[in-house]
Coordinates of C-alpha atoms and ligand atoms in Angstrom, one line a residue:
X1 CA -25.7 -5.0 9.4
X2 CA -22.8 -3.5 7.4
X3 CA -22.3 -4.1 3.7
X4 CA -19.1 -5.9 3.1
X5 CA -16.5 -4.1 0.9
X6 CA -15.0 -6.9 -1.2
X7 CA -11.3 -6.1 -1.8
X8 CA -10.8 -9.1 -3.9
X9 CA -13.5 -8.0 -6.4
X10 CA -12.4 -4.4 -6.5
X11 CA -8.7 -5.4 -6.9
X12 CA -9.7 -7.7 -9.7
X13 CA -11.3 -4.8 -11.5
X14 CA -8.2 -2.6 -11.0
X15 CA -6.0 -5.4 -12.2
X16 CA -8.2 -6.0 -15.3
X17 CA -7.9 -2.3 -16.2
X18 CA -4.1 -2.5 -15.8
X19 CA -3.9 -5.7 -17.8
X20 CA -5.8 -4.1 -20.7
X21 CA -3.6 -1.0 -20.7
X22 CA -0.4 -3.2 -20.5
X23 CA -1.6 -5.2 -23.5
X24 CA -2.2 -2.0 -25.4
X25 CA 1.3 -0.7 -24.5
X26 CA 2.8 -3.9 -25.8
X27 CA 0.8 -3.8 -29.0
X28 CA 1.3 -0.2 -29.8
X29 CA 4.8 0.4 -28.5
X30 CA 6.3 -3.1 -28.2
X31 CA 6.8 -2.4 -24.5
X32 CA 6.5 -5.1 -21.9
X33 CA 6.1 -3.6 -18.5
X34 CA 8.7 -4.8 -16.0
X35 CA 8.8 -4.8 -12.2
X36 CA 11.9 -5.7 -10.2
X37 CA 11.2 -7.2 -6.8
X38 CA 14.2 -7.4 -4.4
X39 CA 14.0 -9.4 -1.2
X40 CA 16.9 -9.7 1.3
X41 CA 16.9 -12.6 3.8
X42 CA 14.4 -15.2 4.8
X43 CA 11.5 -13.3 6.5
X44 CA 8.5 -15.6 5.8
X45 CA 6.0 -12.7 5.7
X46 CA 8.2 -10.9 3.2
X47 CA 8.4 -14.1 1.1
X48 CA 4.6 -14.3 1.0
X49 CA 4.3 -10.7 -0.1
X50 CA 6.9 -11.1 -2.8
X51 CA 5.2 -14.2 -4.1
X52 CA 1.9 -12.4 -4.3
X53 CA 3.5 -9.5 -6.1
X54 CA 5.1 -11.9 -8.7
X55 CA 1.7 -13.6 -9.2
X56 CA 0.0 -10.3 -9.7
X57 CA 2.6 -9.4 -12.4
X58 CA 1.7 -12.6 -14.2
X59 CA -2.0 -11.8 -14.0
X60 CA -1.6 -8.4 -15.6
X61 CA 1.0 -9.4 -18.2
X62 CA 4.1 -7.7 -16.6
X63 CA 7.5 -9.2 -16.6
X64 CA 8.8 -9.7 -13.1
X65 CA 12.4 -9.8 -12.1
X66 CA 13.1 -11.3 -8.7
X67 CA 16.3 -10.7 -6.8
X68 CA 16.4 -12.9 -3.7
X69 CA 19.5 -11.9 -1.8
X70 CA 21.2 -13.6 1.1
X71 CA 20.6 -12.3 4.7
X72 CA 24.3 -11.2 4.8
X73 CA 24.1 -9.0 1.8
X74 CA 25.9 -5.7 2.6
X75 CA 24.4 -2.3 2.1
X76 CA 26.9 -1.6 -0.6
X77 CA 25.9 -4.7 -2.5
X78 CA 22.3 -3.8 -2.3
X79 CA 23.0 -0.2 -3.4
X80 CA 24.9 -1.6 -6.4
X81 CA 21.9 -3.8 -7.4
X82 CA 19.6 -0.8 -7.1
X83 CA 22.0 1.2 -9.3
X84 CA 21.9 -1.6 -11.9
X85 CA 18.1 -1.7 -11.8
X86 CA 17.8 2.1 -12.1
X87 CA 19.7 1.8 -15.4
X88 CA 18.0 -1.3 -16.7
X89 CA 15.4 -0.2 -19.4
X90 CA 13.5 -3.4 -19.0
X91 CA 12.7 -2.5 -15.4
X92 CA 10.0 0.2 -15.1
X93 CA 9.4 -0.2 -11.3
X94 CA 11.7 -1.2 -8.4
X95 CA 10.3 -2.6 -5.2
X96 CA 12.7 -3.4 -2.3
X97 CA 10.6 -5.5 0.1
X98 CA 10.8 -4.1 3.7
X99 CA 11.8 -4.7 6.4
X100 CA 15.5 -5.1 5.5
X101 CA 18.0 -6.8 7.8
X102 CA 19.1 -4.5 10.6
X103 CA 22.6 -3.9 9.3
X104 CA 21.1 -2.2 6.2
X105 CA 19.9 1.4 6.4
X106 CA 16.4 1.3 4.8
X107 CA 16.4 5.0 4.1
X108 CA 19.7 4.8 2.2
X109 CA 18.2 2.2 0.0
X110 CA 14.9 4.0 -0.6
X111 CA 16.8 7.2 -1.4
X112 CA 18.8 5.4 -4.0
X113 CA 15.9 4.2 -6.0
X114 CA 15.3 6.3 -9.1
X115 CA 12.3 8.6 -8.3
X116 CA 10.6 7.5 -11.6
X117 CA 10.8 3.8 -10.7
X118 CA 9.8 4.3 -7.1
X119 CA 6.5 2.4 -7.4
X120 CA 6.1 2.1 -3.7
X121 CA 6.2 5.9 -3.5
X122 CA 8.5 5.8 -0.4
X123 CA 11.3 8.1 -1.8
X124 CA 11.3 11.5 -0.1
X125 CA 10.7 13.3 -3.4
X126 CA 7.5 11.2 -4.0
X127 CA 6.4 11.7 -0.4
X128 CA 6.8 15.5 -0.9
X129 CA 4.8 15.3 -4.1
X130 CA 2.0 13.5 -2.2
X131 CA 2.0 16.3 0.3
X132 CA 1.4 19.0 -2.3
X133 CA -1.1 16.9 -4.2
X134 CA 1.0 16.7 -7.4
X135 CA 1.9 13.0 -7.7
X136 CA 2.6 10.3 -10.2
X137 CA 2.5 7.5 -7.7
X138 CA 0.3 7.1 -4.7
X139 CA 1.5 4.9 -1.8
X140 CA -0.1 1.6 -2.6
X141 CA -2.0 0.8 0.7
X142 CA -3.6 4.3 1.2
X143 CA -4.4 4.4 -2.6
X144 CA -6.1 1.1 -2.3
X145 CA -8.1 2.3 0.7
X146 CA -9.3 5.3 -1.4
X147 CA -10.4 3.0 -4.1
X148 CA -12.4 0.9 -1.6
X149 CA -14.0 4.0 -0.2
X150 CA -14.9 5.2 -3.7
X151 CA -16.4 1.8 -4.3
X152 CA -19.0 2.4 -1.5
X153 CA -20.2 5.5 -3.3
X154 CA -19.8 7.5 0.0
X155 CA -18.3 11.0 -0.7
X156 CA -15.3 11.9 1.3
X157 CA -15.8 15.6 0.9
X158 CA -17.0 17.2 4.2
X159 CA -17.0 14.0 6.1
X160 CA -15.3 13.4 9.5
X161 CA -12.5 11.1 8.6
X162 CA -10.4 9.4 11.4
X163 CA -7.2 7.6 10.7
X164 CA -5.7 5.6 13.6
X165 CA -2.0 5.2 13.0
X166 CA 0.6 7.7 11.8
X167 CA 3.2 5.5 10.0
X168 CA 5.0 6.9 7.0
X169 CA 3.7 4.1 4.8
X170 CA 0.1 4.0 5.9
X171 CA -1.3 6.5 8.4
X172 CA 0.3 9.8 7.3
X173 CA -0.2 9.4 3.5
X174 CA -3.7 8.0 4.2
X175 CA -4.6 11.2 6.1
X176 CA -3.2 13.3 3.3
X177 CA -5.2 11.5 0.6
X178 CA -8.4 12.0 2.6
X179 CA -7.6 15.6 3.0
X180 CA -7.0 16.0 -0.8
X181 CA -10.6 14.7 -1.2
X182 CA -11.7 17.5 1.3
X183 CA -12.4 15.2 4.3
X184 CA -12.0 16.7 7.8
X185 CA -9.2 14.5 9.0
X186 CA -8.2 13.6 12.5
X187 CA -5.1 11.4 13.0
X188 CA -4.9 9.3 16.2
X189 CA -1.8 7.5 17.5
X190 CA -0.5 5.9 20.7
X191 CA -0.5 9.2 22.6
X192 CA -4.1 10.1 21.7
X193 CA -6.4 10.5 24.7
X194 CA -9.9 9.1 24.7
X195 CA -9.7 7.6 21.3
X196 CA -13.2 6.2 21.3
X197 CA -14.7 9.7 21.7
X198 CA -12.9 10.6 18.4
X199 CA -13.7 7.4 16.5
X200 CA -17.4 7.7 17.5
X201 CA -17.6 10.9 15.4
X202 CA -16.0 9.3 12.3
X203 CA -18.1 8.9 9.2
X204 CA -15.0 7.2 7.7
X205 CA -12.7 5.3 10.0
X206 CA -9.4 3.9 8.7
X207 CA -7.5 1.7 11.2
X208 CA -3.8 1.0 10.8
X209 CA -2.4 0.1 14.2
X210 CA -1.2 -3.5 14.0
X211 CA -3.2 -4.7 17.1
X212 CA -5.9 -7.4 16.8
X213 CA -9.4 -6.2 17.8
X214 CA -8.2 -2.7 18.7
X215 CA -11.5 -1.1 17.4
X216 CA -14.7 -2.6 18.8
X217 CA -18.3 -2.0 17.7
X218 CA -19.0 0.5 20.5
X219 CA -16.2 2.8 19.1
X220 CA -18.0 3.1 15.8
X221 CA -20.6 5.6 14.6
X222 CA -23.8 4.0 13.2
X223 CA -23.5 3.7 9.5
X224 CA -19.8 4.6 9.2
X225 CA -17.4 3.3 6.5
X226 CA -14.8 1.2 8.4
X227 CA -11.6 0.2 6.7
X228 CA -9.4 -2.2 8.5
X229 CA -5.7 -2.0 7.3
X230 CA -4.4 -4.3 10.0
X231 CA -2.8 -7.6 9.2
X232 CA -2.0 -9.5 12.3
X233 CA -1.0 -13.1 12.5
X234 CA -2.6 -14.9 15.4
X235 CA -1.0 -17.8 17.3
X236 CA -3.2 -20.2 15.5
X237 CA -1.8 -19.0 12.2
X238 CA -4.9 -17.1 11.2
X239 CA -4.8 -13.6 9.8
X240 CA -6.9 -10.9 11.6
X241 CA -7.3 -7.2 11.3
X242 CA -7.3 -4.4 13.9
X243 CA -11.1 -4.2 14.0
X244 CA -13.3 -6.7 15.9
X245 CA -15.4 -7.7 13.0
X246 CA -18.3 -9.3 14.7
X247 CA -19.2 -6.2 16.8
X248 CA -18.1 -3.7 14.2
X249 CA -20.3 -5.1 11.4
X250 CA -23.4 -4.5 13.5
X251 CA -22.7 -0.7 13.7
X252 CA -20.9 0.1 10.5
X253 CA -22.6 0.9 7.2
X254 CA -19.7 -0.5 5.2
X255 CA -16.8 -2.6 6.4
X256 CA -13.7 -4.4 4.9
X257 CA -12.9 -8.0 5.9
X258 CA -9.5 -9.3 6.8
X259 CA -8.3 -11.1 4.8
X260 CA -9.9 -10.0 1.5
X261 CA -10.1 -6.3 2.1
X262 CA -7.2 -3.9 1.9
X263 CA -4.5 -6.5 1.3
X264 CA -5.4 -7.4 -2.3
X265 CA -5.9 -3.7 -3.1
X266 CA -2.3 -2.8 -2.0
X267 CA -1.0 -5.2 -4.7
X268 CA -3.4 -4.0 -7.3
X269 CA -2.2 -0.4 -6.7
X270 CA 1.4 -1.5 -7.0
X271 CA 0.5 -2.9 -10.5
X272 CA -1.2 0.4 -11.4
X273 CA 1.9 2.4 -10.3
X274 CA 4.2 0.2 -12.3
X275 CA 2.0 0.7 -15.4
X276 CA 2.1 4.5 -14.7
X277 CA 5.9 4.3 -14.5
X278 CA 6.2 2.4 -17.8
X279 CA 3.9 4.9 -19.5
X280 CA 5.9 7.9 -18.2
X281 CA 9.3 6.3 -19.1
X282 CA 8.1 5.4 -22.7
X283 CA 7.0 9.0 -23.2
X284 CA 10.4 10.3 -22.0
X285 CA 12.2 7.9 -24.4
X286 CA 10.3 9.0 -27.5
Ligands
NAP301 P1 3.4 0.9 12.4 O1 4.4 1.5 11.7 O2 3.7 -0.1 13.5 O3 2.4 2.0 13.0 C1 1.4 1.7 13.9 C2 0.7 3.0 14.3 O4 -0.3 2.6 15.2 C3 1.6 4.0 14.9 O5 1.4 5.3 14.4 C4 1.2 3.9 16.4 O6 1.3 5.2 17.1 C5 -0.2 3.5 16.3 N1 -0.6 2.9 17.6 C6 0.0 1.9 18.2 N2 -0.6 1.6 19.4 C7 -1.7 2.5 19.5 C8 -2.7 2.7 20.4 N3 -2.8 2.0 21.5 N4 -3.6 3.7 20.2 C9 -3.5 4.4 19.0 N5 -2.6 4.2 18.1 C10 -1.7 3.3 18.3 O7 2.4 0.0 11.5 P2 2.0 0.2 9.9 O8 3.1 -0.1 9.0 O9 1.4 1.5 9.7 O10 0.9 -0.9 9.8 C11 -0.2 -1.0 10.6 C12 -1.0 -2.3 10.3 O11 -1.3 -2.3 8.9 C13 -0.2 -3.5 10.6 O12 -1.0 -4.5 11.0 C14 0.4 -3.9 9.2 O13 0.6 -5.3 9.1 C15 -0.8 -3.5 8.4 N6 -0.5 -3.2 7.0 C16 -1.3 -3.8 6.0 C17 -1.1 -3.5 4.7 C18 -2.0 -4.1 3.7 O14 -1.6 -4.2 2.5 N7 -3.2 -4.6 4.1 C19 0.0 -2.7 4.3 C20 0.8 -2.1 5.3 C21 0.5 -2.3 6.6 P3 2.7 5.9 17.4 O15 3.2 6.5 16.1 O16 2.4 6.9 18.5 O17 3.7 4.8 17.9

């Protein structure tokens, strides 16, 4: 039976470290770390995420600035707000909650965020820096997954790592971070043939597909580390991952639950990135 990787516990440790450093910054430099969170429209899932991010800011002693904009906000208006936040010295990190309403070009907004305040690490410059392994900010979800893997004590170096999913925010950067740790990485996607043959060779399996129960126990190598990034809302309102937990936990060595696995880590890593941004900006100002 697999050992459960407790994302709530690991994220609490990360946040405690961030809180201690934020308190030190305040004491030594009089600086209160600030995160601006922008939400456009009434997407209920986005509202839940934004509330969790605000709550995490409180926990670690950051100031949070929320900008809740109307669904009909124009791209120009949003760009103007980003411009104001880029120049606001109280704001160290800017997060624009995605998805945005269809009439707004997400890339145009991401590209407008100051690279030094891009705590989601979605700006093409930060994405490029991740590619070459010289980064200030790691994308929050893959960085959280790396923390969870580190927590198991399993070394990535030399291991067969399989990532299912190739999105810009999870799958691709995830594969890159595993590669930086010298894993032998295979990326699977919707056109991949015989996926189970590939996953059965994975010592470390990261699943980010967005389909409930996509990975079943028979697709997992005995003793593997299985990280379930999926967050799927079922008709009964319950949250479930991409991995069929009951069969998977019988095969895996370590496994994350949903909820309580990767989700809390994503937010903890956002706090870590915001702290990094504040430290960098305070150095520049001196
Ligand atoms: P996405 O942009 O929809 O990407 C899904 C990926 O899965 C795509 O690369 C797609 O392949 C692949 N895929 C779809 N069907 C497949 C199949 N039958 N076989 C193999 N691959 C298949 O989703 P995402 O943004 O990466 O998110 C993935 C999941 O993670 C979602 O459930 C999301 O809610 C969750 N998530 C959780 C967190 C967290 O903090 N826990 C953060 C972000 C996302 P193609 O590229 O070929 O279409």
